[in-house]
């Protein structure tokens, strides 16, 4: 146990973080927990079919409706819904309208997994 007291720089507001950028499919680090990044992103349109061979991928929708397309059927998520894509499962997120969401993944996970594309993006830091 530590005696350190968090200061105001350690506090992040989820909605303020999402309001600070407009780009779609561009992940921003909200926080880090051990060796995991908590990322926020906005989505609109279809992403890239891909897998993450070595890790699960946690999605939480903050607003809008996100469809996680899987080869054996779609998973539809609304605000407040959570879904974990198991490691190695091919998937393609799709947002028919704008979506705000959060991801939790091991640090260094590439957003397009094993399928580099024009959607591959470097993780950005929030201001």
CSV table of C-alpha atoms in Angstrom, one decimal:
chain,number,residue,atom,x,y,z
A,1,UNK,CA,0.0,0.0,0.0
A,2,UNK,CA,1.3,3.5,-0.8
A,3,UNK,CA,0.8,6.7,1.1
A,4,UNK,CA,0.7,8.7,-2.1
A,5,UNK,CA,-2.4,10.9,-2.5
A,6,UNK,CA,-3.6,11.3,-6.1
A,7,UNK,CA,-3.5,14.8,-7.4
A,8,UNK,CA,-5.9,16.5,-9.8
A,9,UNK,CA,-3.7,15.6,-12.7
A,10,UNK,CA,-4.5,11.9,-12.1
A,11,UNK,CA,-8.3,12.5,-12.6
A,12,UNK,CA,-9.7,12.2,-16.1
A,13,UNK,CA,-13.3,12.8,-17.1
A,14,UNK,CA,-14.5,10.3,-19.7
A,15,UNK,CA,-16.9,12.7,-21.4
A,16,UNK,CA,-14.4,15.6,-21.4
A,17,UNK,CA,-11.8,13.3,-23.0
A,18,UNK,CA,-14.3,12.2,-25.7
A,19,UNK,CA,-15.2,15.9,-26.3
A,20,UNK,CA,-11.6,16.8,-26.8
A,21,UNK,CA,-11.2,15.3,-30.3
A,22,UNK,CA,-13.3,14.7,-33.4
A,23,UNK,CA,-11.4,12.1,-35.5
A,24,UNK,CA,-13.0,8.7,-36.1
A,25,UNK,CA,-11.2,5.4,-35.4
A,26,UNK,CA,-8.3,7.3,-33.7
A,27,UNK,CA,-7.7,5.9,-30.2
A,28,UNK,CA,-6.6,8.2,-27.4
A,29,UNK,CA,-5.1,7.0,-24.1
A,30,UNK,CA,-7.4,7.9,-21.2
A,31,UNK,CA,-5.4,6.0,-18.5
A,32,UNK,CA,-3.0,3.1,-18.0
A,33,UNK,CA,-3.6,0.3,-15.5
A,34,UNK,CA,-0.6,-2.0,-14.9
A,35,UNK,CA,0.4,-3.1,-18.5
A,36,UNK,CA,-3.0,-2.1,-20.0
A,37,UNK,CA,-4.2,1.0,-21.8
A,38,UNK,CA,-7.7,2.4,-21.3
A,39,UNK,CA,-8.4,4.0,-24.7
A,40,UNK,CA,-11.3,6.2,-25.9
A,41,UNK,CA,-12.3,6.5,-29.5
A,42,UNK,CA,-15.1,7.8,-31.8
A,43,UNK,CA,-16.4,5.7,-34.6
A,44,UNK,CA,-18.4,6.1,-37.7
A,45,UNK,CA,-18.6,3.7,-40.7
A,46,UNK,CA,-16.9,0.4,-41.0
A,47,UNK,CA,-13.5,-0.4,-39.6
A,48,UNK,CA,-11.1,-3.2,-40.8
A,49,UNK,CA,-11.6,-7.0,-40.5
A,50,UNK,CA,-8.8,-8.1,-38.1
A,51,UNK,CA,-7.8,-10.3,-35.2
A,52,UNK,CA,-5.6,-9.8,-32.1
A,53,UNK,CA,-3.9,-13.2,-31.9
A,54,UNK,CA,-2.5,-12.7,-28.5
A,55,UNK,CA,-5.1,-10.7,-26.6
A,56,UNK,CA,-8.8,-10.2,-25.9
A,57,UNK,CA,-10.3,-6.8,-26.7
A,58,UNK,CA,-12.7,-5.1,-24.3
A,59,UNK,CA,-15.3,-2.7,-25.8
A,60,UNK,CA,-17.6,-0.4,-23.8
A,61,UNK,CA,-20.0,1.9,-25.7
A,62,UNK,CA,-20.5,5.3,-24.1
A,63,UNK,CA,-23.0,6.6,-26.7
A,64,UNK,CA,-24.5,5.5,-29.9
A,65,UNK,CA,-24.7,1.9,-31.3
A,66,UNK,CA,-21.7,-0.2,-32.3
A,67,UNK,CA,-22.0,-3.4,-34.2
A,68,UNK,CA,-19.1,-5.9,-33.7
A,69,UNK,CA,-19.3,-8.0,-36.9
A,70,UNK,CA,-18.1,-11.5,-36.4
A,71,UNK,CA,-17.9,-14.2,-39.0
A,72,UNK,CA,-20.7,-16.2,-37.3
A,73,UNK,CA,-23.0,-13.3,-36.5
A,74,UNK,CA,-23.1,-9.7,-35.2
A,75,UNK,CA,-23.0,-8.4,-31.7
A,76,UNK,CA,-24.9,-5.1,-31.2
A,77,UNK,CA,-23.9,-2.8,-28.4
A,78,UNK,CA,-25.7,0.3,-27.1
A,79,UNK,CA,-24.8,2.9,-24.5
A,80,UNK,CA,-23.5,1.2,-21.4
A,81,UNK,CA,-23.0,-2.2,-23.1
A,82,UNK,CA,-19.7,-4.2,-22.8
A,83,UNK,CA,-18.4,-6.9,-25.0
A,84,UNK,CA,-15.1,-8.8,-25.0
A,85,UNK,CA,-13.8,-10.1,-28.4
A,86,UNK,CA,-11.8,-13.2,-27.5
A,87,UNK,CA,-8.2,-13.4,-28.7
A,88,UNK,CA,-7.9,-14.7,-32.2
A,89,UNK,CA,-11.5,-14.0,-33.2
A,90,UNK,CA,-11.8,-12.1,-36.5
A,91,UNK,CA,-14.0,-9.1,-36.1
A,92,UNK,CA,-14.9,-5.8,-37.7
A,93,UNK,CA,-16.5,-2.9,-35.7
A,94,UNK,CA,-19.1,-0.9,-37.5
A,95,UNK,CA,-20.9,2.3,-36.5
A,96,UNK,CA,-23.9,3.4,-38.7
A,97,UNK,CA,-24.0,6.7,-36.8
A,98,UNK,CA,-21.4,8.3,-34.6
A,99,UNK,CA,-20.3,6.2,-31.6
A,100,UNK,CA,-18.2,7.0,-28.6
A,101,UNK,CA,-16.5,4.1,-26.9
A,102,UNK,CA,-13.8,2.8,-24.6
A,103,UNK,CA,-11.3,0.0,-25.1
A,104,UNK,CA,-9.1,-1.8,-22.7
A,105,UNK,CA,-6.1,-3.6,-24.2
A,106,UNK,CA,-2.5,-4.5,-23.3
A,107,UNK,CA,-0.1,-1.6,-23.9
A,108,UNK,CA,1.2,-1.6,-27.4
A,109,UNK,CA,-1.8,-3.3,-29.0
A,110,UNK,CA,-2.2,-2.0,-32.6
A,111,UNK,CA,-5.8,-1.0,-33.4
A,112,UNK,CA,-5.9,-3.0,-36.6
A,113,UNK,CA,-4.3,-6.1,-35.0
A,114,UNK,CA,-2.7,-8.4,-37.5
A,115,UNK,CA,-4.1,-6.5,-40.6
A,116,UNK,CA,-2.4,-3.2,-41.2
A,117,UNK,CA,-4.6,-0.9,-43.3
A,118,UNK,CA,-5.3,2.8,-43.9
A,119,UNK,CA,-7.1,2.6,-40.5
A,120,UNK,CA,-4.0,1.7,-38.6
A,121,UNK,CA,-3.3,4.5,-36.2
A,122,UNK,CA,-0.8,5.4,-33.5
A,123,UNK,CA,-2.2,5.7,-30.0
A,124,UNK,CA,-2.5,9.4,-29.2
A,125,UNK,CA,-2.3,11.1,-25.8
A,126,UNK,CA,-5.1,13.4,-24.6
A,127,UNK,CA,-4.2,17.0,-23.9
